[in-house]
Coordinates of C-alpha atoms in Angstrom, one line a residue:
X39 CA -7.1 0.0 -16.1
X40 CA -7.7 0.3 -12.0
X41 CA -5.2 0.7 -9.9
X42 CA -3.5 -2.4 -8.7
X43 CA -1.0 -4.0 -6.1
X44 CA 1.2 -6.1 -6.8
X45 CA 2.3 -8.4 -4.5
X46 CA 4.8 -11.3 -4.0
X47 CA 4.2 -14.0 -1.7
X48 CA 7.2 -15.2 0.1
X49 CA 8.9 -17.2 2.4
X50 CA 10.1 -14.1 4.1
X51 CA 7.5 -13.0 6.5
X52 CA 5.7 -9.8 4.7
X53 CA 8.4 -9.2 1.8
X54 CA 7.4 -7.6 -0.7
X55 CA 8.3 -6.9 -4.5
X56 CA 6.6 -5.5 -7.4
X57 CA 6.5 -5.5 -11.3
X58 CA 4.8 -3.0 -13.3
X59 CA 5.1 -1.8 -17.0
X60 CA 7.3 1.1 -18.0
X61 CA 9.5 0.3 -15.0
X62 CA 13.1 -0.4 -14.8
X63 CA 15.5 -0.6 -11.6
X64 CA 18.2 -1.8 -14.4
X65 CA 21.0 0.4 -15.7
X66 CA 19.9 -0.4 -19.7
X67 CA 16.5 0.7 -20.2
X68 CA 14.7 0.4 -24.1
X69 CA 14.8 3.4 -25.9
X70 CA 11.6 2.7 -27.8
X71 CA 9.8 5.7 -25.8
X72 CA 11.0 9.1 -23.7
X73 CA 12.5 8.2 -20.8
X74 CA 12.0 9.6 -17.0
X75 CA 12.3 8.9 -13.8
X76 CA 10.0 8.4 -10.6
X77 CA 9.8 7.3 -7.2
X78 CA 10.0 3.2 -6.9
X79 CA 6.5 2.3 -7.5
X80 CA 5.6 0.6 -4.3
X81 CA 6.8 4.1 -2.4
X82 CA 4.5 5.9 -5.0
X83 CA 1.4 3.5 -4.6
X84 CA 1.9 3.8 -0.3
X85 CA 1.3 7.4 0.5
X86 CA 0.5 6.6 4.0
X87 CA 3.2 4.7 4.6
X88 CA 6.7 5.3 6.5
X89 CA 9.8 3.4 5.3
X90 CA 13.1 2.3 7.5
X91 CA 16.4 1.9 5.8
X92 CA 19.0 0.7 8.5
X93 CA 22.6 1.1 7.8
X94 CA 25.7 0.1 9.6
X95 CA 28.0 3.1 9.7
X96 CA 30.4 2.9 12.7
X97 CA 31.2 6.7 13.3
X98 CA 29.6 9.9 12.0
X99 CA 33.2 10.8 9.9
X100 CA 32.8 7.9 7.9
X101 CA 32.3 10.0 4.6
X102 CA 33.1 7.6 2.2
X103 CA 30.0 4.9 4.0
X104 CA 27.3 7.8 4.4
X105 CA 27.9 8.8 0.6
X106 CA 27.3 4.9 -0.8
X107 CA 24.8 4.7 1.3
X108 CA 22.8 7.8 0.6
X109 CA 23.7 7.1 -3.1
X110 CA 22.7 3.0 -3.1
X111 CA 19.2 4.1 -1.0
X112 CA 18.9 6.9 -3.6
X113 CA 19.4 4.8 -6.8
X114 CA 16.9 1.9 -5.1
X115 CA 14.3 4.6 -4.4
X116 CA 14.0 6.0 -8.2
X117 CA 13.5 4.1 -11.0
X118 CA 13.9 4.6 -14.6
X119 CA 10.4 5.0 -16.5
X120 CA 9.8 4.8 -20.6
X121 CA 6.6 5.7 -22.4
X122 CA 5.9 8.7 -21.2
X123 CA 5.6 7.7 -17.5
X124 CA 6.4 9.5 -14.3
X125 CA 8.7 12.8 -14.6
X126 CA 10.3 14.3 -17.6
X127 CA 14.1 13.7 -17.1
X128 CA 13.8 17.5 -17.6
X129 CA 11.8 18.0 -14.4
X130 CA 14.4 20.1 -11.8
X131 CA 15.1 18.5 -9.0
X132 CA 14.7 20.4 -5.9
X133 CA 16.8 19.9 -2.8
X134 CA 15.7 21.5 0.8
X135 CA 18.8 20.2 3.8
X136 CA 18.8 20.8 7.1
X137 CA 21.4 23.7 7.1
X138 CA 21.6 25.9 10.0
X139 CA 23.8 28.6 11.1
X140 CA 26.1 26.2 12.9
X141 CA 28.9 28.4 12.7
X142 CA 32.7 28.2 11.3
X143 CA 33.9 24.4 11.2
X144 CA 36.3 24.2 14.8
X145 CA 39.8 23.5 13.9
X146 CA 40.3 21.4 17.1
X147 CA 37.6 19.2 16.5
X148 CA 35.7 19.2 12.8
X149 CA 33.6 16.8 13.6
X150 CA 32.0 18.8 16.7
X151 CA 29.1 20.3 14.9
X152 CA 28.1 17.8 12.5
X153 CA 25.0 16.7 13.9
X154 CA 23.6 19.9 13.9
X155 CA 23.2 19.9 10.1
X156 CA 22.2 17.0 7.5
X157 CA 25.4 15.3 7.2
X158 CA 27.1 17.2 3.7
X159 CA 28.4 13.7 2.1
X160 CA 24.7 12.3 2.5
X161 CA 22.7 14.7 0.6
X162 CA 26.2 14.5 -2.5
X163 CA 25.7 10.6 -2.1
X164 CA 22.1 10.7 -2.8
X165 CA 21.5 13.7 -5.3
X166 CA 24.1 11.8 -7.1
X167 CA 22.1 8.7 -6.9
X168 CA 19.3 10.1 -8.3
X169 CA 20.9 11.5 -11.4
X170 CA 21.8 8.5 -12.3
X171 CA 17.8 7.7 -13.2
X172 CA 17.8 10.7 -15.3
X173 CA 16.9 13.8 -14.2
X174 CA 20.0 16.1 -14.8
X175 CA 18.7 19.8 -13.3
X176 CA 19.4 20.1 -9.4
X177 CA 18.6 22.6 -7.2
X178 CA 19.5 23.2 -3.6
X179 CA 18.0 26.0 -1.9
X180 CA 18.2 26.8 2.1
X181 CA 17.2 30.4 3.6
X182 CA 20.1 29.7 6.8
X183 CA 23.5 31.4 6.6
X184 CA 25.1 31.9 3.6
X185 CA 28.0 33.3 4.8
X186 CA 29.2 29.7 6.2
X187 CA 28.4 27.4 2.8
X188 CA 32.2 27.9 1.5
X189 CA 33.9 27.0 4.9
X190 CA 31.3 24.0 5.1
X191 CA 32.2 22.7 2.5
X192 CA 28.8 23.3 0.5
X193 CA 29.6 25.5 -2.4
X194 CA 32.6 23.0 -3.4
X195 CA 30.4 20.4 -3.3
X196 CA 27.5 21.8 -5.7
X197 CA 30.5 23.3 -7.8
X198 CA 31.5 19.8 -8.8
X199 CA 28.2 18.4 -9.0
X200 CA 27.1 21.5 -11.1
X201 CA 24.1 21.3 -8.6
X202 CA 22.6 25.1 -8.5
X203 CA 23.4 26.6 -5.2
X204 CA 22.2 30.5 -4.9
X205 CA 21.3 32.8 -1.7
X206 CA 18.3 34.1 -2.0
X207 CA 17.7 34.7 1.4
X208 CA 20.3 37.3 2.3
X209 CA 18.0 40.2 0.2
X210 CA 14.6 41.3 0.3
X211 CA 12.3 40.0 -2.2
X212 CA 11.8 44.1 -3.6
X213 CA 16.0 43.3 -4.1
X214 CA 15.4 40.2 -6.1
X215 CA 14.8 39.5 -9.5
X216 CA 11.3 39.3 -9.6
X217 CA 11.2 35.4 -11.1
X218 CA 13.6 34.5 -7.6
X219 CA 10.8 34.3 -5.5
X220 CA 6.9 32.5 -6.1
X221 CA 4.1 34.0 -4.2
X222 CA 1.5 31.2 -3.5
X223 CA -1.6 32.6 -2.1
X224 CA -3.1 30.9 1.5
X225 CA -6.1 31.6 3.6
X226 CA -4.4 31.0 6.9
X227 CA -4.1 32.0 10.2
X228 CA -0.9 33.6 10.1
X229 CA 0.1 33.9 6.2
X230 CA -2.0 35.3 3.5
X231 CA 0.7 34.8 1.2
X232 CA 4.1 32.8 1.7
X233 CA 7.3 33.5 -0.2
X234 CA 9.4 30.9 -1.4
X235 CA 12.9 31.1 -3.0
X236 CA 12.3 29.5 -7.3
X237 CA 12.0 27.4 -8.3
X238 CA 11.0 25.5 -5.0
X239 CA 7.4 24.5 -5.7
X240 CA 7.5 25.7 -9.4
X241 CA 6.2 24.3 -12.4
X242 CA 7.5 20.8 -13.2
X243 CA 9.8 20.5 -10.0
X244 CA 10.4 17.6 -7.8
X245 CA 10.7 18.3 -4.3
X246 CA 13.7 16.0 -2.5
X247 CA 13.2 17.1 1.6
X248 CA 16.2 16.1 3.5
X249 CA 16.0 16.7 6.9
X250 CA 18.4 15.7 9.9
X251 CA 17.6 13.5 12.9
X252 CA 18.0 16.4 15.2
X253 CA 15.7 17.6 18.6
X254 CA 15.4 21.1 18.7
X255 CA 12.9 23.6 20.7
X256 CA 10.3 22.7 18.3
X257 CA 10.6 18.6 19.7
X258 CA 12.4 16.9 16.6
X259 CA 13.5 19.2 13.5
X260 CA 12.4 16.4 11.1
X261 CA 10.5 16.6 7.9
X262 CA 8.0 19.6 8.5
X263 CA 10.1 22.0 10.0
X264 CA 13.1 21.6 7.2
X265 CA 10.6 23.1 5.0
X266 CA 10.2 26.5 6.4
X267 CA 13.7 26.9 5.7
X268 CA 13.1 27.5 1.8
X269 CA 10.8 30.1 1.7
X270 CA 12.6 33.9 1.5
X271 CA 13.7 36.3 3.6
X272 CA 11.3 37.4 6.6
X273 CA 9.2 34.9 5.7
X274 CA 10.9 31.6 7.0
X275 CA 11.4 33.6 10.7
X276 CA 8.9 30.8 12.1
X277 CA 10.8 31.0 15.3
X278 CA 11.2 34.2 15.5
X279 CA 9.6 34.6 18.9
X280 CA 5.6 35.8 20.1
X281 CA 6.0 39.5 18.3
X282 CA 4.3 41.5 16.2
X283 CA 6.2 41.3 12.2
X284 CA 3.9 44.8 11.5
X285 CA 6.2 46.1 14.6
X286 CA 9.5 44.7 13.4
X287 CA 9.3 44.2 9.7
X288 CA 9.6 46.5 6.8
X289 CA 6.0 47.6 5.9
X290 CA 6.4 46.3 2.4
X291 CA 5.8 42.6 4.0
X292 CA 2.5 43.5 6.0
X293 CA -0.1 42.8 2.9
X294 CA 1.5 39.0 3.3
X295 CA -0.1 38.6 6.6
X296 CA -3.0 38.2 8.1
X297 CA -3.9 41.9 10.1
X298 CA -5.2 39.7 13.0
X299 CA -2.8 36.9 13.1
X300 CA -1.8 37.6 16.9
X301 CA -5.6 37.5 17.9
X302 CA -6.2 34.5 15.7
X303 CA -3.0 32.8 17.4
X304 CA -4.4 33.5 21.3
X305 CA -7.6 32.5 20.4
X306 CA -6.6 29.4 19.4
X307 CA -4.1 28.9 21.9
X308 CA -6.9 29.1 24.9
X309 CA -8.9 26.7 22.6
X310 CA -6.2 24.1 22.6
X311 CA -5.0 24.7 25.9
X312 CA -9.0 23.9 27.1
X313 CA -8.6 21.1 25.1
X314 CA -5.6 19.6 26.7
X315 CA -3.1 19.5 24.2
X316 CA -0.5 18.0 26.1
X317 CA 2.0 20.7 27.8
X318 CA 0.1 23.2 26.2
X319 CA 0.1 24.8 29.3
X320 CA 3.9 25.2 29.6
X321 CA 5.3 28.7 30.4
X322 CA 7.7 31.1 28.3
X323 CA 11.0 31.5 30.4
X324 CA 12.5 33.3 28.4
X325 CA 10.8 35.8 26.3
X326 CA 9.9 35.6 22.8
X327 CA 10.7 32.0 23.0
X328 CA 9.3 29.2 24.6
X329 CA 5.7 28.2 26.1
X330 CA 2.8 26.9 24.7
X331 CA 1.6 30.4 23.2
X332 CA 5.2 30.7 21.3
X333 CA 4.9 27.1 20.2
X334 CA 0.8 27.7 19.2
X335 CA 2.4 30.6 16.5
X336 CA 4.7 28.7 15.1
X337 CA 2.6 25.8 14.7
X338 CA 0.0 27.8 12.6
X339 CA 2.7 29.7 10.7
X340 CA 4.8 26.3 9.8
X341 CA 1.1 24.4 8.5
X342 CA 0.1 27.9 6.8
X343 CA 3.6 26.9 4.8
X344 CA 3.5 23.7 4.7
X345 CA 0.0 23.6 3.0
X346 CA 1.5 25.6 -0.5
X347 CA 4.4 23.3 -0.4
X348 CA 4.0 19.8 -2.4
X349 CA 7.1 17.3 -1.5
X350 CA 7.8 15.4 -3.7
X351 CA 9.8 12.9 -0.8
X352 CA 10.3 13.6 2.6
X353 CA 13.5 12.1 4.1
X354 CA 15.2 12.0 7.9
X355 CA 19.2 11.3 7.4
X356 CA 18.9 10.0 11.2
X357 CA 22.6 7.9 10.4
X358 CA 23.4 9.4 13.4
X359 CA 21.5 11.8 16.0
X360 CA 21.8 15.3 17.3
X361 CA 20.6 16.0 21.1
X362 CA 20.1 18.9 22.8
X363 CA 18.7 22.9 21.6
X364 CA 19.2 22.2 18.1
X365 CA 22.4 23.4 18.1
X366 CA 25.3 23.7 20.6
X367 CA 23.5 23.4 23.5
X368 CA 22.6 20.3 25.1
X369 CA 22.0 18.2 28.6
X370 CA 26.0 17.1 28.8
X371 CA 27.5 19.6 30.6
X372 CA 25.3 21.9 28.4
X373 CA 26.8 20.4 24.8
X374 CA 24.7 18.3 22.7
X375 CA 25.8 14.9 21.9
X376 CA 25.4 12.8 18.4
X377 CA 24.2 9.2 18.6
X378 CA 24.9 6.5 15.7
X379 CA 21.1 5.7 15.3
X380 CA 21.6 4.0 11.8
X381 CA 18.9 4.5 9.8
X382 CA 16.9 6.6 7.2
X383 CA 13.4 7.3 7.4
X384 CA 11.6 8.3 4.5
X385 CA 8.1 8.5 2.3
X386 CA 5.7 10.4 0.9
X387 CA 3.7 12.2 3.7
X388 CA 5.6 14.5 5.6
X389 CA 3.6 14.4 8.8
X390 CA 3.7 10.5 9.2
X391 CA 7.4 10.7 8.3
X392 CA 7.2 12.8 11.4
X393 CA 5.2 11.3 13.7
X394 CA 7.7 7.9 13.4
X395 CA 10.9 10.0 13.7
X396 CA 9.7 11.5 16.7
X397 CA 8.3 7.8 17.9
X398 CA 12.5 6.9 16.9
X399 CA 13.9 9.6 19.5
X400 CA 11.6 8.4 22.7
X401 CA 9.0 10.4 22.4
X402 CA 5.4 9.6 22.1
X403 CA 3.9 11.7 19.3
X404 CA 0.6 12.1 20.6
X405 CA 2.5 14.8 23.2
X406 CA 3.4 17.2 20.5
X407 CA 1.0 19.8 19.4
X408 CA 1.7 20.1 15.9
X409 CA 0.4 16.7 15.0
X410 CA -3.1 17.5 16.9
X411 CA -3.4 20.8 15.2
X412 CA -2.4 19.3 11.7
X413 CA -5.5 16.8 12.1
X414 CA -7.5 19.8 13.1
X415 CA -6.6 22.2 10.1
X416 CA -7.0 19.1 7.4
X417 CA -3.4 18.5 6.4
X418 CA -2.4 14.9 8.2
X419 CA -4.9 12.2 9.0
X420 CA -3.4 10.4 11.9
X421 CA -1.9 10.7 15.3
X422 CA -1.2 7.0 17.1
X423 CA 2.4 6.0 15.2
X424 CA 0.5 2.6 15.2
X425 CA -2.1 3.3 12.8
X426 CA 1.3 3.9 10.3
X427 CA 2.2 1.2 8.5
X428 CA 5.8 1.2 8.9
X429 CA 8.1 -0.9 6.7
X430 CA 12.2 -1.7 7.0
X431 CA 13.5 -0.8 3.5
X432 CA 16.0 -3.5 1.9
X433 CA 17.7 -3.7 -1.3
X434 CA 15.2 -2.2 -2.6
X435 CA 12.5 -4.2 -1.4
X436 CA 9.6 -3.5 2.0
X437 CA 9.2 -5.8 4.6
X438 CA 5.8 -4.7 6.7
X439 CA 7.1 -5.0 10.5
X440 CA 5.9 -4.0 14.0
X441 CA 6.9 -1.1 15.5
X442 CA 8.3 -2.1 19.0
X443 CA 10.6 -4.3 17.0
X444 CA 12.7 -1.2 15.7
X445 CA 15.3 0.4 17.6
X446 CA 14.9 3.7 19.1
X447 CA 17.4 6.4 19.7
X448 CA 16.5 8.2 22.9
X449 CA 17.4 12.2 22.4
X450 CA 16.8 15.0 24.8
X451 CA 15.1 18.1 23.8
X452 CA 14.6 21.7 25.2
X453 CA 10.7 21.4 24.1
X454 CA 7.5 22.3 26.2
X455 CA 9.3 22.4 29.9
X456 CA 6.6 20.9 32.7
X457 CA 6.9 24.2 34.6
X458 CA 3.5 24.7 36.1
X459 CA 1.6 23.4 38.6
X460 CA 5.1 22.9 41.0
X461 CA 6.5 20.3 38.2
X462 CA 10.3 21.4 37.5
X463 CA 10.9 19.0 34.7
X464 CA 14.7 18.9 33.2
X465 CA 15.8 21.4 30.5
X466 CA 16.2 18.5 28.3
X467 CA 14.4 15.8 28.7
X468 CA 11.9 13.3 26.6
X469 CA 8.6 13.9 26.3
X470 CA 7.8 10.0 26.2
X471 CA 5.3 10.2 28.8
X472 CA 1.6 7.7 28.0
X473 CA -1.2 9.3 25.7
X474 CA -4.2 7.5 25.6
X475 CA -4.9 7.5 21.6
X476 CA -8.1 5.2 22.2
X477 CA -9.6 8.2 25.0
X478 CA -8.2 10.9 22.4
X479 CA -10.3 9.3 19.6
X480 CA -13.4 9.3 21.3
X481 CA -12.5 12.8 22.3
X482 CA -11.6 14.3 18.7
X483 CA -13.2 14.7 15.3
X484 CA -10.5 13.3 12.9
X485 CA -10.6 14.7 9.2
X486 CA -9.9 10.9 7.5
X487 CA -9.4 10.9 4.0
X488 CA -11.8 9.4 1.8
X489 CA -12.8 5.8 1.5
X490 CA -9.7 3.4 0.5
X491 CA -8.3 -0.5 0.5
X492 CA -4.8 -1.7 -0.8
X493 CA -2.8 -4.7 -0.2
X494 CA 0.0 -4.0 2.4
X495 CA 2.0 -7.4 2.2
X496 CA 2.1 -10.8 3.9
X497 CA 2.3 -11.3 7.4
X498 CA 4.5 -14.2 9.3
X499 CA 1.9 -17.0 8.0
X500 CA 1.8 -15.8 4.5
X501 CA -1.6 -14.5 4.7
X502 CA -2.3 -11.3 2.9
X503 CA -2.5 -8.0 4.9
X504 CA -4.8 -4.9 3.6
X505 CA -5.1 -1.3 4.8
X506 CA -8.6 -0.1 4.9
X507 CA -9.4 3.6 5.2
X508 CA -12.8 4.1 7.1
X509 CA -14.6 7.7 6.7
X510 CA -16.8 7.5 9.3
X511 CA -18.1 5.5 12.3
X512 CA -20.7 2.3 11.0
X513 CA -20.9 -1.1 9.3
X514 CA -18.3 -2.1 7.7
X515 CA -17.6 -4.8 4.5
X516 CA -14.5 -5.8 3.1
X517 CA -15.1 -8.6 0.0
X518 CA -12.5 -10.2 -2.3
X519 CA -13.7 -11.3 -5.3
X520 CA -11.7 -13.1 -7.6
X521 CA -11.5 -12.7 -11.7
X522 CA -14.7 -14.1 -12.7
X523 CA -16.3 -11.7 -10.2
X524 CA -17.2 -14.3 -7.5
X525 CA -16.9 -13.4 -3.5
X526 CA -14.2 -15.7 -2.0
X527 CA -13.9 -13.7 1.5
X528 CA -16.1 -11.8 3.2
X529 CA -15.1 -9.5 6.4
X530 CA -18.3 -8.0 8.4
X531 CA -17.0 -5.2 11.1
X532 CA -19.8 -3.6 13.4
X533 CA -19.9 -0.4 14.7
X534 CA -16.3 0.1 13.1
X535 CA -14.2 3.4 14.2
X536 CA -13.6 6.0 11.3
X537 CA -9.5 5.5 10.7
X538 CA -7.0 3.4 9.1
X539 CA -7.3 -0.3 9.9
X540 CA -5.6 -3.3 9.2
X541 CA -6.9 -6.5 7.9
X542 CA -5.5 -9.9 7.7
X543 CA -7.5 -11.8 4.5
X544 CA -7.0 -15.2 6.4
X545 CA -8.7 -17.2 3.9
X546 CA -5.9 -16.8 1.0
X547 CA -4.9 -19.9 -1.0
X548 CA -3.9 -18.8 -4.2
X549 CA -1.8 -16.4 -6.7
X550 CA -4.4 -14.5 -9.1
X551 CA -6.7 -11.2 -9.9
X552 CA -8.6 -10.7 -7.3
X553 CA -10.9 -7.2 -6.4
X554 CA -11.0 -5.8 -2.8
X555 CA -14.0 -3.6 -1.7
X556 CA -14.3 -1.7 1.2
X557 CA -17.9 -0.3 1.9
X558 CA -20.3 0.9 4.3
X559 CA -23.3 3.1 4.6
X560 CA -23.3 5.5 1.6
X561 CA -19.7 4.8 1.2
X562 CA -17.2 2.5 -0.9
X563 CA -14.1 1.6 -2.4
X564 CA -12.1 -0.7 -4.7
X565 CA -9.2 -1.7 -6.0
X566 CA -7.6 -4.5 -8.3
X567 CA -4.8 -6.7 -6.2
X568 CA -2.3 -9.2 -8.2
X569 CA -0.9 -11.7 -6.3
X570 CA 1.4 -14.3 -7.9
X571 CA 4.4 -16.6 -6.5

């Protein structure tokens, strides 16, 4: 059996819906095989997509709303499987928030720090959503502050959901148990080896990433930089300033890294400061922290992580936004401010989760060095948030829409200061300013993934929409053939760029089996495509 897509021509511009065996989004399920759980099939075929769910909470202490809503999104998201598909109910759920060390709740106003954090009653709403598809192990780990989780509120609320809730980030791994802590080995610039607190990124695990819609030094917290946060002690320091670890840390954590990371770093740093990365060139104001140089470390340091850590879902909890240093600090009379933004961002690849978050808060991702230096070290594919197929998520169902329809959330962040060259750009500020993605192509090898075509939806005329992988610059083919083998459409793209592309089969008349093929010189692809009424 290929792979297939399934999908439902509508009246609604672009909705779509799909059917597969050994899926259920009902409560009752057959008990004729073992039961499990996965990701809604449509979220599990789209890897390279990003998904919107907008909700309509009024103010950030609405607890009660941003539980349901976490918990309906949760329960839409993850289905019930039989047979022997997806995950063992006995797979543990693993759980990575965006907990920081915010500090004691204020008495005078509890609300104050909220933002800062991914909002408590979201990630009980939708861990409790997805236990009801099965799974019944949870996890939660974070590496920030301990000390604070009772006067938070976090203990309690793992005590009643039984949801395992240890520090392991307070000791030194030599202090641990040895099982507390996986070793995965990585050939990077900074790490040879990362810590990361069990049974994150164990054997038959499901990683649930649950960041919060937050700007921060780094540009946006978001999706990539939550997951530093779960590896163990001295290892998730990713910001902990331009200096040495073999000067500051216990000798019994040198072997981990690499005995020329510093050199590795400033070589790489002049490279991509040649290249242009944009504000590359920034200076450090206040040393450790800050500049292009501090910024090149923890970029190499965070993918070094982030390439031994499979997510299983990455997820933005942007209900409302967080302004400002990350924390406390912000451009209103130096305080941060929290904005009701209204919606949840989600999917499967962490970087493109990323680059739309960022595109969300005002900023135009091709500014941000992480998501050039990702492209250059193999681990994300894509830099121009319009090459992302982006869909609103809706009772449980994606509608394909266009990216300057959604609302953005403008929020102020302390990254990359202009402070060369005379500019004296704002503390805070946006970094929204044009990037030409066409010259940056030309410009830049991109690392594409291999050869691909799948059915995206229907656009506003009801004519099917496919997203076509390219490898490499040439000739390009895209047939549909229908069940008996015969071409119906035929697409003939010169000179096409290596990318993702989008491609509107304008000759579509009827519901059936059809085959797509995408192919060009020495390269091809194919896949089956169901489309019914």
């Amino acid at each position: 059996m290929k792979r297939r897509d399934f999908i439902k021509v509508s009246s609604a511009a672009g909705l779509i819906s799909v059917a597969a065996p050994a899926y259920s989004t009902m409560s009752s399920l057959s008990s004729r095989g073992k039961e499990g759980f996965d990701l809604h099939p449509f979220i599990k075929a789209h890897p390279e997509a990003v998904f919107i769910n907008l909700t309509e909470i009024e103010n950030k202490g609405d607890a009660k709303g941003i539980h349901d809503a976490a918990s309906t999104l949760a329960r839409e998201m993850f289905v019930k499987t039989t047979d022997g598909e997806g995950y063992s109910n006995s797979t543990k759920i693993t759980c990575k928030p965006n907990w920081t060390c915010s500090g004691p709740v204020d008495s005078d106003d509890p609300l104050a720090n909220k933002g800062i954090t991914t909002d408590l009653n979201f990630i009980e709403g939708f861990l409790r959503g997805v236990k009801e598809k099965g799974p019944q192990q949870f996890f939660i780990r974070e590496c920030a502050c301990p000390q604070y989780w009772s006067e938070t509120g976090y203990t309690q609320m793992a005590e009643r959901n039984n949801f395992d809730l240890r520090d392991l980030s307070t000791k030194d791994f030599w202090e641990l148990d040895k099982e507390d802590v996986i070793f995965h080995k990585v050939d990077g610039v900074v790490f040879k080896q990362v810590g990361i607190m069990a049974p994150m990124t164990g054997q038959d695990t499901f990683l649930i990433n649950i960041a919060k819609f937050k700007t921060h030094l780094m540009g946006l917290t978001a999706a990539i930089k939550n997951l530093q946060g779960i590896t163990a002690k001295k290892f998730h320091q990713y910001c902990g300033g331009n200096n040495s670890i073999f000067k500051s840390y216990d000798k019994r954590y040198h072997e981990f890294f690499q005995p020329d990371y510093l050199e590795r770093v400033h070589e790489l740093y002049k490279k991509h400061l040649a290249q242009g990365i944009p504000r590359w060139d920034s200076r450090m104001e206040i040393p450790p922290y800050g500049g292009g140089l501090f910024m090149e470390q923890w970029v190499q340091r965070t993918i070094d992580g982030y390439s031994v850590t499979p997510t299983g879902i990455n997820i933005v909890e942007g209900i409302y936004g967080h302004d400002g240093d990350g924390f406390t600090g912000g451009p209103h009379d130096d305080k941060p401010m929290d904005f009701m933004s209204n919606h949840i961002i989600f999917g499967k690849d962490a970087f493109r989760v990323d680059i739309i978050t960022h595109w969300l808060a005002g900023h135009e991702p091709g500014n941000f060095g992480l998501f050039h230096i990702g492209i250059e070290r193999g681990v994300s594919n894509v830099l121009n948030p319009r090459d992302i197929p982006v869909y609103l998520w809706n009772n449980g169902k994606a509608t394909l829409v266009n990216l300057d329809t959604l609302k953005r959330t403008p929020l102020l962040t302390n990254y990359l200061r202009k402070n060369t060259k005379g500019q004296k750009e704002d503390k805070y500020h946006l970094c929204d300013e044009p990037f030409d993605y066409t010259a940056w192509r030309k410009n830049t090898p991109v690392k594409n993934a291999d050869a691909s075509i799948h059915a995206l939806g229907t656009d506003s005329n009801e004519k099917v929409v496919m997203d076509v992988s390219v490898p490499e610059k040439g000739d390009v083919f895209v047939d549909i053939l229908n069940k008996e083998g015969e071409i119906v459409w035929r697409l003939e793209a010169k000179d096409l760029e290596p990318g993702n592309h989008q491609v509107v089969w304008d000759g579509f008349s009827s519901p059936g089996l059809y085959n797509m093929y995408v192919k060009g010189m020495g390269w091809d692809a194919e896949r089956q495509m169901v489309i019914y009424s």
